[in-house]
PDB file of N, CA, C and O in Angstrom, chain B, residues numbered from 101:
ATOM      1  N   MET B 101       0.842  -1.177   0.000  1.00  0.00           N
ATOM      2  CA  MET B 101       0.000   0.000   0.000  1.00  0.00           C
ATOM      3  C   MET B 101       0.887   1.239   0.000  1.00  0.00           C
ATOM      4  O   MET B 101       1.776   1.368   0.841  1.00  0.00           O
ATOM      5  N   ASN B 102       0.653   2.133  -0.922  1.00  0.00           N
ATOM      6  CA  ASN B 102       1.462   3.332  -1.041  1.00  0.00           C
ATOM      7  C   ASN B 102       0.562   4.547  -0.927  1.00  0.00           C
ATOM      8  O   ASN B 102      -0.213   4.840  -1.838  1.00  0.00           O
ATOM      9  N   ASP B 103       0.661   5.253   0.188  1.00  0.00           N
ATOM     10  CA  ASP B 103      -0.132   6.449   0.429  1.00  0.00           C
ATOM     11  C   ASP B 103       0.654   7.649  -0.071  1.00  0.00           C
ATOM     12  O   ASP B 103       1.791   7.851   0.354  1.00  0.00           O
ATOM     13  N   GLU B 104       0.079   8.454  -0.966  1.00  0.00           N
ATOM     14  CA  GLU B 104       0.817   9.581  -1.515  1.00  0.00           C
ATOM     15  C   GLU B 104       1.110  10.651  -0.470  1.00  0.00           C
ATOM     16  O   GLU B 104       1.956  11.512  -0.713  1.00  0.00           O
ATOM     17  N   ASN B 105       0.439  10.633   0.695  1.00  0.00           N
ATOM     18  CA  ASN B 105       0.729  11.562   1.777  1.00  0.00           C
ATOM     19  C   ASN B 105       1.811  11.036   2.700  1.00  0.00           C
ATOM     20  O   ASN B 105       2.230  11.746   3.614  1.00  0.00           O
ATOM     21  N   ASP B 106       2.277   9.814   2.490  1.00  0.00           N
ATOM     22  CA  ASP B 106       3.306   9.200   3.304  1.00  0.00           C
ATOM     23  C   ASP B 106       4.669   9.705   2.842  1.00  0.00           C
ATOM     24  O   ASP B 106       5.101   9.405   1.729  1.00  0.00           O
ATOM     25  N   VAL B 107       5.348  10.478   3.701  1.00  0.00           N
ATOM     26  CA  VAL B 107       6.641  11.046   3.348  1.00  0.00           C
ATOM     27  C   VAL B 107       7.692  10.462   4.268  1.00  0.00           C
ATOM     28  O   VAL B 107       7.526  10.459   5.488  1.00  0.00           O
ATOM     29  N   ASN B 108       8.771   9.967   3.688  1.00  0.00           N
ATOM     30  CA  ASN B 108       9.892   9.490   4.470  1.00  0.00           C
ATOM     31  C   ASN B 108      10.756  10.690   4.824  1.00  0.00           C
ATOM     32  O   ASN B 108      11.462  11.229   3.971  1.00  0.00           O
ATOM     33  N   VAL B 109      10.700  11.105   6.078  1.00  0.00           N
ATOM     34  CA  VAL B 109      11.439  12.280   6.510  1.00  0.00           C
ATOM     35  C   VAL B 109      12.819  11.856   6.982  1.00  0.00           C
ATOM     36  O   VAL B 109      12.959  10.967   7.821  1.00  0.00           O
ATOM     37  N   ALA B 110      13.818  12.496   6.437  1.00  0.00           N
ATOM     38  CA  ALA B 110      15.184  12.219   6.853  1.00  0.00           C
ATOM     39  C   ALA B 110      15.618  13.198   7.939  1.00  0.00           C
ATOM     40  O   ALA B 110      16.308  12.806   8.880  1.00  0.00           O
ATOM     41  N   HIS B 111      15.225  14.460   7.824  1.00  0.00           N
ATOM     42  CA  HIS B 111      15.660  15.490   8.766  1.00  0.00           C
ATOM     43  C   HIS B 111      14.605  16.579   8.903  1.00  0.00           C
ATOM     44  O   HIS B 111      13.859  16.869   7.968  1.00  0.00           O
ATOM     45  N   VAL B 112      14.563  17.181  10.102  1.00  0.00           N
ATOM     46  CA  VAL B 112      13.684  18.309  10.373  1.00  0.00           C
ATOM     47  C   VAL B 112      14.516  19.389  11.053  1.00  0.00           C
ATOM     48  O   VAL B 112      15.207  19.125  12.037  1.00  0.00           O
ATOM     49  N   LEU B 113      14.444  20.609  10.520  1.00  0.00           N
ATOM     50  CA  LEU B 113      15.078  21.755  11.156  1.00  0.00           C
ATOM     51  C   LEU B 113      13.979  22.597  11.781  1.00  0.00           C
ATOM     52  O   LEU B 113      12.979  22.894  11.126  1.00  0.00           O
ATOM     53  N   VAL B 114      14.150  22.982  13.031  1.00  0.00           N
ATOM     54  CA  VAL B 114      13.164  23.778  13.757  1.00  0.00           C
ATOM     55  C   VAL B 114      13.688  25.197  13.851  1.00  0.00           C
ATOM     56  O   VAL B 114      14.791  25.434  14.343  1.00  0.00           O
ATOM     57  N   LEU B 115      12.879  26.150  13.371  1.00  0.00           N
ATOM     58  CA  LEU B 115      13.294  27.543  13.342  1.00  0.00           C
ATOM     59  C   LEU B 115      12.262  28.415  14.048  1.00  0.00           C
ATOM     60  O   LEU B 115      11.087  28.056  14.114  1.00  0.00           O
ATOM     61  N   PRO B 116      12.695  29.560  14.577  1.00  0.00           N
ATOM     62  CA  PRO B 116      11.822  30.362  15.432  1.00  0.00           C
ATOM     63  C   PRO B 116      10.735  31.154  14.716  1.00  0.00           C
ATOM     64  O   PRO B 116       9.724  31.493  15.331  1.00  0.00           O
ATOM     65  N   ASP B 117      10.915  31.459  13.432  1.00  0.00           N
ATOM     66  CA  ASP B 117       9.899  32.250  12.742  1.00  0.00           C
ATOM     67  C   ASP B 117       9.914  31.957  11.246  1.00  0.00           C
ATOM     68  O   ASP B 117      10.824  31.317  10.718  1.00  0.00           O
ATOM     69  N   ARG B 118       8.883  32.447  10.593  1.00  0.00           N
ATOM     70  CA  ARG B 118       8.710  32.161   9.171  1.00  0.00           C
ATOM     71  C   ARG B 118       9.836  32.742   8.305  1.00  0.00           C
ATOM     72  O   ARG B 118      10.327  32.083   7.389  1.00  0.00           O
ATOM     73  N   ASP B 119      10.233  33.976   8.604  1.00  0.00           N
ATOM     74  CA  ASP B 119      11.299  34.593   7.816  1.00  0.00           C
ATOM     75  C   ASP B 119      12.577  33.765   7.877  1.00  0.00           C
ATOM     76  O   ASP B 119      13.223  33.535   6.855  1.00  0.00           O
ATOM     77  N   ALA B 120      12.940  33.320   9.076  1.00  0.00           N
ATOM     78  CA  ALA B 120      14.140  32.497   9.237  1.00  0.00           C
ATOM     79  C   ALA B 120      14.000  31.202   8.452  1.00  0.00           C
ATOM     80  O   ALA B 120      14.948  30.763   7.801  1.00  0.00           O
ATOM     81  N   ALA B 121      12.824  30.590   8.511  1.00  0.00           N
ATOM     82  CA  ALA B 121      12.590  29.330   7.803  1.00  0.00           C
ATOM     83  C   ALA B 121      12.706  29.517   6.293  1.00  0.00           C
ATOM     84  O   ALA B 121      13.312  28.696   5.605  1.00  0.00           O
ATOM     85  N   GLU B 122      12.125  30.599   5.782  1.00  0.00           N
ATOM     86  CA  GLU B 122      12.189  30.843   4.340  1.00  0.00           C
ATOM     87  C   GLU B 122      13.619  31.114   3.881  1.00  0.00           C
ATOM     88  O   GLU B 122      14.051  30.598   2.850  1.00  0.00           O
ATOM     89  N   GLU B 123      14.359  31.928   4.652  1.00  0.00           N
ATOM     90  CA  GLU B 123      15.749  32.205   4.299  1.00  0.00           C
ATOM     91  C   GLU B 123      16.595  30.939   4.365  1.00  0.00           C
ATOM     92  O   GLU B 123      17.409  30.680   3.478  1.00  0.00           O
ATOM     93  N   ALA B 124      16.399  30.155   5.415  1.00  0.00           N
ATOM     94  CA  ALA B 124      17.173  28.922   5.588  1.00  0.00           C
ATOM     95  C   ALA B 124      16.860  27.919   4.482  1.00  0.00           C
ATOM     96  O   ALA B 124      17.767  27.256   3.978  1.00  0.00           O
ATOM     97  N   ALA B 125      15.599  27.801   4.100  1.00  0.00           N
ATOM     98  CA  ALA B 125      15.221  26.874   3.028  1.00  0.00           C
ATOM     99  C   ALA B 125      15.873  27.272   1.705  1.00  0.00           C
ATOM    100  O   ALA B 125      16.352  26.415   0.963  1.00  0.00           O
ATOM    101  N   GLU B 126      15.891  28.570   1.412  1.00  0.00           N
ATOM    102  CA  GLU B 126      16.551  29.045   0.192  1.00  0.00           C
ATOM    103  C   GLU B 126      18.047  28.737   0.232  1.00  0.00           C
ATOM    104  O   GLU B 126      18.623  28.298  -0.764  1.00  0.00           O
ATOM    105  N   GLU B 127      18.670  28.969   1.389  1.00  0.00           N
ATOM    106  CA  GLU B 127      20.100  28.718   1.530  1.00  0.00           C
ATOM    107  C   GLU B 127      20.408  27.221   1.453  1.00  0.00           C
ATOM    108  O   GLU B 127      21.411  26.825   0.859  1.00  0.00           O
ATOM    109  N   LEU B 128      19.553  26.391   2.050  1.00  0.00           N
ATOM    110  CA  LEU B 128      19.732  24.931   1.949  1.00  0.00           C
ATOM    111  C   LEU B 128      19.702  24.492   0.491  1.00  0.00           C
ATOM    112  O   LEU B 128      20.551  23.721   0.045  1.00  0.00           O
ATOM    113  N   ALA B 129      18.716  24.993  -0.246  1.00  0.00           N
ATOM    114  CA  ALA B 129      18.585  24.621  -1.656  1.00  0.00           C
ATOM    115  C   ALA B 129      19.818  25.043  -2.446  1.00  0.00           C
ATOM    116  O   ALA B 129      20.281  24.308  -3.318  1.00  0.00           O
ATOM    117  N   ARG B 130      20.354  26.231  -2.140  1.00  0.00           N
ATOM    118  CA  ARG B 130      21.543  26.715  -2.830  1.00  0.00           C
ATOM    119  C   ARG B 130      22.786  25.936  -2.402  1.00  0.00           C
ATOM    120  O   ARG B 130      23.548  25.459  -3.243  1.00  0.00           O
ATOM    121  N   ARG B 131      22.983  25.812  -1.101  1.00  0.00           N
ATOM    122  CA  ARG B 131      24.203  25.192  -0.573  1.00  0.00           C
ATOM    123  C   ARG B 131      24.318  23.719  -0.940  1.00  0.00           C
ATOM    124  O   ARG B 131      25.405  23.234  -1.253  1.00  0.00           O
ATOM    125  N   TYR B 132      23.185  23.004  -0.902  1.00  0.00           N
ATOM    126  CA  TYR B 132      23.196  21.569  -1.187  1.00  0.00           C
ATOM    127  C   TYR B 132      22.754  21.246  -2.607  1.00  0.00           C
ATOM    128  O   TYR B 132      22.587  20.080  -2.964  1.00  0.00           O
ATOM    129  N   GLU B 133      22.565  22.294  -3.418  1.00  0.00           N
ATOM    130  CA  GLU B 133      22.177  22.134  -4.819  1.00  0.00           C
ATOM    131  C   GLU B 133      20.953  21.226  -4.978  1.00  0.00           C
ATOM    132  O   GLU B 133      20.943  20.307  -5.796  1.00  0.00           O
ATOM    133  N   LEU B 134      19.924  21.508  -4.176  1.00  0.00           N
ATOM    134  CA  LEU B 134      18.681  20.741  -4.240  1.00  0.00           C
ATOM    135  C   LEU B 134      17.894  21.157  -5.478  1.00  0.00           C
ATOM    136  O   LEU B 134      17.935  22.316  -5.888  1.00  0.00           O
ATOM    137  N   ARG B 135      17.194  20.225  -6.055  1.00  0.00           N
ATOM    138  CA  ARG B 135      16.383  20.530  -7.242  1.00  0.00           C
ATOM    139  C   ARG B 135      15.200  21.412  -6.892  1.00  0.00           C
ATOM    140  O   ARG B 135      14.797  22.262  -7.687  1.00  0.00           O
ATOM    141  N   THR B 136      14.640  21.215  -5.704  1.00  0.00           N
ATOM    142  CA  THR B 136      13.529  22.035  -5.246  1.00  0.00           C
ATOM    143  C   THR B 136      13.807  22.455  -3.803  1.00  0.00           C
ATOM    144  O   THR B 136      14.551  21.794  -3.078  1.00  0.00           O
ATOM    145  N   GLU B 137      13.189  23.573  -3.404  1.00  0.00           N
ATOM    146  CA  GLU B 137      13.364  24.021  -2.022  1.00  0.00           C
ATOM    147  C   GLU B 137      12.675  23.050  -1.075  1.00  0.00           C
ATOM    148  O   GLU B 137      11.653  22.459  -1.425  1.00  0.00           O
ATOM    149  N   PRO B 138      13.225  22.881   0.116  1.00  0.00           N
ATOM    150  CA  PRO B 138      12.601  21.999   1.105  1.00  0.00           C
ATOM    151  C   PRO B 138      11.228  22.528   1.528  1.00  0.00           C
ATOM    152  O   PRO B 138      10.928  23.711   1.367  1.00  0.00           O
ATOM    153  N   GLU B 139      10.414  21.642   2.064  1.00  0.00           N
ATOM    154  CA  GLU B 139       9.074  22.005   2.525  1.00  0.00           C
ATOM    155  C   GLU B 139       9.162  22.769   3.843  1.00  0.00           C
ATOM    156  O   GLU B 139       9.926  22.395   4.733  1.00  0.00           O
ATOM    157  N   ILE B 140       8.370  23.848   3.967  1.00  0.00           N
ATOM    158  CA  ILE B 140       8.288  24.623   5.206  1.00  0.00           C
ATOM    159  C   ILE B 140       6.910  24.382   5.808  1.00  0.00           C
ATOM    160  O   ILE B 140       5.892  24.500   5.126  1.00  0.00           O
ATOM    161  N   VAL B 141       6.893  24.041   7.101  1.00  0.00           N
ATOM    162  CA  VAL B 141       5.640  23.714   7.779  1.00  0.00           C
ATOM    163  C   VAL B 141       5.541  24.517   9.070  1.00  0.00           C
ATOM    164  O   VAL B 141       6.506  24.602   9.829  1.00  0.00           O
ATOM    165  N   ARG B 142       4.377  25.102   9.317  1.00  0.00           N
ATOM    166  CA  ARG B 142       4.135  25.825  10.572  1.00  0.00           C
ATOM    167  C   ARG B 142       3.666  24.827  11.610  1.00  0.00           C
ATOM    168  O   ARG B 142       2.768  24.024  11.354  1.00  0.00           O
ATOM    169  N   GLU B 143       4.283  24.882  12.793  1.00  0.00           N
ATOM    170  CA  GLU B 143       3.876  23.996  13.887  1.00  0.00           C
ATOM    171  C   GLU B 143       3.456  24.872  15.063  1.00  0.00           C
ATOM    172  O   GLU B 143       4.299  25.488  15.716  1.00  0.00           O
ATOM    173  N   ALA B 144       2.147  24.926  15.332  1.00  0.00           N
ATOM    174  CA  ALA B 144       1.638  25.719  16.444  1.00  0.00           C
ATOM    175  C   ALA B 144       2.068  25.078  17.753  1.00  0.00           C
ATOM    176  O   ALA B 144       2.058  23.855  17.893  1.00  0.00           O
ATOM    177  N   LEU B 145       2.442  25.908  18.700  1.00  0.00           N
ATOM    178  CA  LEU B 145       2.822  25.396  20.007  1.00  0.00           C
ATOM    179  C   LEU B 145       1.563  25.040  20.786  1.00  0.00           C
ATOM    180  O   LEU B 145       0.537  25.704  20.641  1.00  0.00           O
ATOM    181  N   ALA B 146       1.628  24.025  21.591  1.00  0.00           N
ATOM    182  CA  ALA B 146       0.475  23.519  22.340  1.00  0.00           C
ATOM    183  C   ALA B 146      -0.159  24.623  23.186  1.00  0.00           C
ATOM    184  O   ALA B 146       0.519  25.320  23.941  1.00  0.00           O
ATOM    185  N   GLY B 147      -1.468  24.761  23.040  1.00  0.00           N
ATOM    186  CA  GLY B 147      -2.220  25.708  23.842  1.00  0.00           C
ATOM    187  C   GLY B 147      -2.127  27.152  23.389  1.00  0.00           C
ATOM    188  O   GLY B 147      -2.662  28.031  24.065  1.00  0.00           O
ATOM    189  N   GLU B 148      -1.488  27.426  22.303  1.00  0.00           N
ATOM    190  CA  GLU B 148      -1.330  28.800  21.837  1.00  0.00           C
ATOM    191  C   GLU B 148      -2.249  29.062  20.645  1.00  0.00           C
ATOM    192  O   GLU B 148      -2.299  28.275  19.700  1.00  0.00           O
ATOM    193  N   ASP B 149      -2.971  30.175  20.705  1.00  0.00           N
ATOM    194  CA  ASP B 149      -3.868  30.557  19.616  1.00  0.00           C
ATOM    195  C   ASP B 149      -3.246  31.601  18.697  1.00  0.00           C
ATOM    196  O   ASP B 149      -3.648  31.728  17.541  1.00  0.00           O
ATOM    197  N   ASP B 150      -2.288  32.333  19.194  1.00  0.00           N
ATOM    198  CA  ASP B 150      -1.664  33.420  18.444  1.00  0.00           C
ATOM    199  C   ASP B 150      -0.792  32.863  17.325  1.00  0.00           C
ATOM    200  O   ASP B 150      -0.006  31.943  17.546  1.00  0.00           O
ATOM    201  N   ALA B 151      -0.928  33.412  16.140  1.00  0.00           N
ATOM    202  CA  ALA B 151      -0.148  32.951  14.988  1.00  0.00           C
ATOM    203  C   ALA B 151       1.350  33.142  15.209  1.00  0.00           C
ATOM    204  O   ALA B 151       2.161  32.440  14.604  1.00  0.00           O
ATOM    205  N   GLU B 152       1.718  34.086  16.069  1.00  0.00           N
ATOM    206  CA  GLU B 152       3.137  34.317  16.341  1.00  0.00           C
ATOM    207  C   GLU B 152       3.737  33.220  17.217  1.00  0.00           C
ATOM    208  O   GLU B 152       4.953  33.028  17.230  1.00  0.00           O
ATOM    209  N   ASP B 153       2.887  32.501  17.948  1.00  0.00           N
ATOM    210  CA  ASP B 153       3.367  31.446  18.836  1.00  0.00           C
ATOM    211  C   ASP B 153       3.459  30.141  18.069  1.00  0.00           C
ATOM    212  O   ASP B 153       2.642  29.237  18.245  1.00  0.00           O
ATOM    213  N   ALA B 154       4.457  30.063  17.227  1.00  0.00           N
ATOM    214  CA  ALA B 154       4.631  28.873  16.402  1.00  0.00           C
ATOM    215  C   ALA B 154       6.106  28.683  16.126  1.00  0.00           C
ATOM    216  O   ALA B 154       6.901  29.621  16.172  1.00  0.00           O
ATOM    217  N   GLN B 155       6.440  27.455  15.842  1.00  0.00           N
ATOM    218  CA  GLN B 155       7.759  27.143  15.336  1.00  0.00           C
ATOM    219  C   GLN B 155       7.574  26.816  13.866  1.00  0.00           C
ATOM    220  O   GLN B 155       6.497  26.397  13.442  1.00  0.00           O
ATOM    221  N   TRP B 156       8.613  27.007  13.107  1.00  0.00           N
ATOM    222  CA  TRP B 156       8.566  26.708  11.689  1.00  0.00           C
ATOM    223  C   TRP B 156       9.542  25.594  11.408  1.00  0.00           C
ATOM    224  O   TRP B 156      10.694  25.641  11.840  1.00  0.00           O
ATOM    225  N   LEU B 157       9.090  24.602  10.692  1.00  0.00           N
ATOM    226  CA  LEU B 157       9.890  23.428  10.405  1.00  0.00           C
ATOM    227  C   LEU B 157      10.297  23.408   8.943  1.00  0.00           C
ATOM    228  O   LEU B 157       9.508  23.746   8.061  1.00  0.00           O
ATOM    229  N   ILE B 158      11.529  23.012   8.698  1.00  0.00           N
ATOM    230  CA  ILE B 158      11.980  22.726   7.343  1.00  0.00           C
ATOM    231  C   ILE B 158      12.120  21.211   7.281  1.00  0.00           C
ATOM    232  O   ILE B 158      12.890  20.613   8.033  1.00  0.00           O
ATOM    233  N   VAL B 159      11.374  20.611   6.387  1.00  0.00           N
ATOM    234  CA  VAL B 159      11.348  19.161   6.269  1.00  0.00           C
ATOM    235  C   VAL B 159      12.161  18.742   5.052  1.00  0.00           C
ATOM    236  O   VAL B 159      11.884  19.152   3.925  1.00  0.00           O
ATOM    237  N   LEU B 160      13.167  17.920   5.305  1.00  0.00           N
ATOM    238  CA  LEU B 160      14.010  17.391   4.228  1.00  0.00           C
ATOM    239  C   LEU B 160      13.708  15.912   4.086  1.00  0.00           C
ATOM    240  O   LEU B 160      14.003  15.131   4.989  1.00  0.00           O
ATOM    241  N   SER B 161      13.125  15.518   2.965  1.00  0.00           N
ATOM    242  CA  SER B 161      12.806  14.112   2.742  1.00  0.00           C
ATOM    243  C   SER B 161      14.058  13.353   2.326  1.00  0.00           C
ATOM    244  O   SER B 161      15.055  13.951   1.923  1.00  0.00           O
ATOM    245  N   GLU B 162      13.996  12.059   2.427  1.00  0.00           N
ATOM    246  CA  GLU B 162      15.121  11.227   2.024  1.00  0.00           C
ATOM    247  C   GLU B 162      15.459  11.441   0.552  1.00  0.00           C
ATOM    248  O   GLU B 162      16.613  11.302   0.146  1.00  0.00           O
ATOM    249  N   GLU B 163      14.451  11.779  -0.238  1.00  0.00           N
ATOM    250  CA  GLU B 163      14.677  11.990  -1.661  1.00  0.00           C
ATOM    251  C   GLU B 163      15.496  13.252  -1.927  1.00  0.00           C
ATOM    252  O   GLU B 163      16.060  13.406  -3.010  1.00  0.00           O
ATOM    253  N   ALA B 164      15.564  14.161  -0.940  1.00  0.00           N
ATOM    254  CA  ALA B 164      16.302  15.412  -1.138  1.00  0.00           C
ATOM    255  C   ALA B 164      17.805  15.181  -1.201  1.00  0.00           C
ATOM    256  O   ALA B 164      18.527  15.971  -1.810  1.00  0.00           O
ATOM    257  N   GLY B 165      18.281  14.113  -0.582  1.00  0.00           N
ATOM    258  CA  GLY B 165      19.709  13.817  -0.624  1.00  0.00           C
ATOM    259  C   GLY B 165      20.250  13.376   0.719  1.00  0.00           C
ATOM    260  O   GLY B 165      19.508  13.196   1.685  1.00  0.00           O
ATOM    261  N   GLU B 166      21.546  13.208   0.755  1.00  0.00           N
ATOM    262  CA  GLU B 166      22.235  12.777   1.962  1.00  0.00           C
ATOM    263  C   GLU B 166      22.665  14.000   2.767  1.00  0.00           C
ATOM    264  O   GLU B 166      23.246  14.936   2.217  1.00  0.00           O
ATOM    265  N   PHE B 167      22.380  13.992   4.062  1.00  0.00           N
ATOM    266  CA  PHE B 167      22.748  15.104   4.924  1.00  0.00           C
ATOM    267  C   PHE B 167      23.403  14.575   6.185  1.00  0.00           C
ATOM    268  O   PHE B 167      23.051  13.499   6.669  1.00  0.00           O
ATOM    269  N   ASP B 168      24.352  15.326   6.717  1.00  0.00           N
ATOM    270  CA  ASP B 168      24.999  15.012   7.977  1.00  0.00           C
ATOM    271  C   ASP B 168      24.243  15.740   9.087  1.00  0.00           C
ATOM    272  O   ASP B 168      24.080  16.959   9.023  1.00  0.00           O
ATOM    273  N   ALA B 169      23.782  15.009  10.101  1.00  0.00           N
ATOM    274  CA  ALA B 169      22.972  15.593  11.167  1.00  0.00           C
ATOM    275  C   ALA B 169      23.717  16.710  11.901  1.00  0.00           C
ATOM    276  O   ALA B 169      23.124  17.745  12.207  1.00  0.00           O
ATOM    277  N   ARG B 170      24.975  16.519  12.180  1.00  0.00           N
ATOM    278  CA  ARG B 170      25.761  17.538  12.891  1.00  0.00           C
ATOM    279  C   ARG B 170      25.873  18.811  12.051  1.00  0.00           C
ATOM    280  O   ARG B 170      25.758  19.921  12.571  1.00  0.00           O
ATOM    281  N   GLU B 171      26.094  18.638  10.769  1.00  0.00           N
ATOM    282  CA  GLU B 171      26.203  19.783   9.863  1.00  0.00           C
ATOM    283  C   GLU B 171      24.872  20.542   9.784  1.00  0.00           C
ATOM    284  O   GLU B 171      24.857  21.773   9.747  1.00  0.00           O
ATOM    285  N   LEU B 172      23.754  19.803   9.757  1.00  0.00           N
ATOM    286  CA  LEU B 172      22.442  20.450   9.717  1.00  0.00           C
ATOM    287  C   LEU B 172      22.153  21.198  11.012  1.00  0.00           C
ATOM    288  O   LEU B 172      21.526  22.257  10.983  1.00  0.00           O
ATOM    289  N   ASP B 173      22.601  20.663  12.155  1.00  0.00           N
ATOM    290  CA  ASP B 173      22.403  21.351  13.424  1.00  0.00           C
ATOM    291  C   ASP B 173      23.170  22.674  13.425  1.00  0.00           C
ATOM    292  O   ASP B 173      22.649  23.694  13.876  1.00  0.00           O
ATOM    293  N   GLU B 174      24.392  22.660  12.927  1.00  0.00           N
ATOM    294  CA  GLU B 174      25.184  23.891  12.824  1.00  0.00           C
ATOM    295  C   GLU B 174      24.516  24.873  11.858  1.00  0.00           C
ATOM    296  O   GLU B 174      24.471  26.076  12.114  1.00  0.00           O
ATOM    297  N   PHE B 175      24.000  24.347  10.751  1.00  0.00           N
ATOM    298  CA  PHE B 175      23.309  25.184   9.770  1.00  0.00           C
ATOM    299  C   PHE B 175      22.094  25.853  10.414  1.00  0.00           C
ATOM    300  O   PHE B 175      21.922  27.065  10.287  1.00  0.00           O
ATOM    301  N   ALA B 176      21.252  25.083  11.102  1.00  0.00           N
ATOM    302  CA  ALA B 176      20.043  25.627  11.725  1.00  0.00           C
ATOM    303  C   ALA B 176      20.380  26.661  12.790  1.00  0.00           C
ATOM    304  O   ALA B 176      19.636  27.624  12.973  1.00  0.00           O
ATOM    305  N   SER B 177      21.487  26.473  13.489  1.00  0.00           N
ATOM    306  CA  SER B 177      21.855  27.420  14.546  1.00  0.00           C
ATOM    307  C   SER B 177      22.180  28.802  13.975  1.00  0.00           C
ATOM    308  O   SER B 177      22.120  29.797  14.697  1.00  0.00           O
ATOM    309  N   GLU B 178      22.523  28.872  12.694  1.00  0.00           N
ATOM    310  CA  GLU B 178      22.757  30.169  12.047  1.00  0.00           C
ATOM    311  C   GLU B 178      21.489  31.014  12.053  1.00  0.00           C
ATOM    312  O   GLU B 178      21.563  32.239  11.953  1.00  0.00           O
ATOM    313  N   TRP B 179      20.325  30.374  12.168  1.00  0.00           N
ATOM    314  CA  TRP B 179      19.026  31.054  12.216  1.00  0.00           C
ATOM    315  C   TRP B 179      18.359  30.858  13.580  1.00  0.00           C
ATOM    316  O   TRP B 179      17.134  30.912  13.681  1.00  0.00           O
ATOM    317  N   ASP B 180      19.146  30.635  14.614  1.00  0.00           N
ATOM    318  CA  ASP B 180      18.641  30.420  15.977  1.00  0.00           C
ATOM    319  C   ASP B 180      17.704  29.222  16.063  1.00  0.00           C
ATOM    320  O   ASP B 180      16.740  29.233  16.828  1.00  0.00           O
ATOM    321  N   GLY B 181      17.987  28.203  15.286  1.00  0.00           N
ATOM    322  CA  GLY B 181      17.183  26.982  15.290  1.00  0.00           C
ATOM    323  C   GLY B 181      18.025  25.777  15.635  1.00  0.00           C
ATOM    324  O   GLY B 181      19.159  25.897  16.098  1.00  0.00           O
ATOM    325  N   TRP B 182      17.450  24.615  15.401  1.00  0.00           N
ATOM    326  CA  TRP B 182      18.158  23.362  15.667  1.00  0.00           C
ATOM    327  C   TRP B 182      17.640  22.261  14.771  1.00  0.00           C
ATOM    328  O   TRP B 182      16.564  22.362  14.180  1.00  0.00           O
ATOM    329  N   HIS B 183      18.438  21.199  14.683  1.00  0.00           N
ATOM    330  CA  HIS B 183      18.085  20.008  13.917  1.00  0.00           C
ATOM    331  C   HIS B 183      17.453  19.024  14.883  1.00  0.00           C
ATOM    332  O   HIS B 183      17.956  18.815  15.988  1.00  0.00           O
ATOM    333  N   GLU B 184      16.354  18.424  14.467  1.00  0.00           N
ATOM    334  CA  GLU B 184      15.655  17.464  15.317  1.00  0.00           C
ATOM    335  C   GLU B 184      15.546  16.147  14.577  1.00  0.00           C
ATOM    336  O   GLU B 184      15.097  16.091  13.432  1.00  0.00           O
ATOM    337  N   ALA B 185      15.964  15.093  15.250  1.00  0.00           N
ATOM    338  CA  ALA B 185      15.867  13.763  14.634  1.00  0.00           C
ATOM    339  C   ALA B 185      14.403  13.366  14.527  1.00  0.00           C
ATOM    340  O   ALA B 185      13.637  13.562  15.471  1.00  0.00           O
ATOM    341  N   PRO B 186      14.005  12.806  13.379  1.00  0.00           N
ATOM    342  CA  PRO B 186      12.598  12.403  13.212  1.00  0.00           C
ATOM    343  C   PRO B 186      12.251  11.189  14.066  1.00  0.00           C
ATOM    344  O   PRO B 186      11.112  10.723  14.044  1.00  0.00           O
TER     345      PRO B 186
END
């Protein structure tokens, strides 16, 4: 059974705001020569209704390529974020 919504996630970068996520996604695509920019997802924090109370995730699927977790953590820290193992 193959669900088209089933994504094999290799890495997730957690960033503090949308601007940081968009800039980081563009830089990831450039630095790693990705064919397409990574997916950006808004993750609302538990119990928060305000749109500002959210983290932004950059999702890198296995199809995007090979990445080193330590290198991605250093990359995310450039935008005050971090790499989170799926």
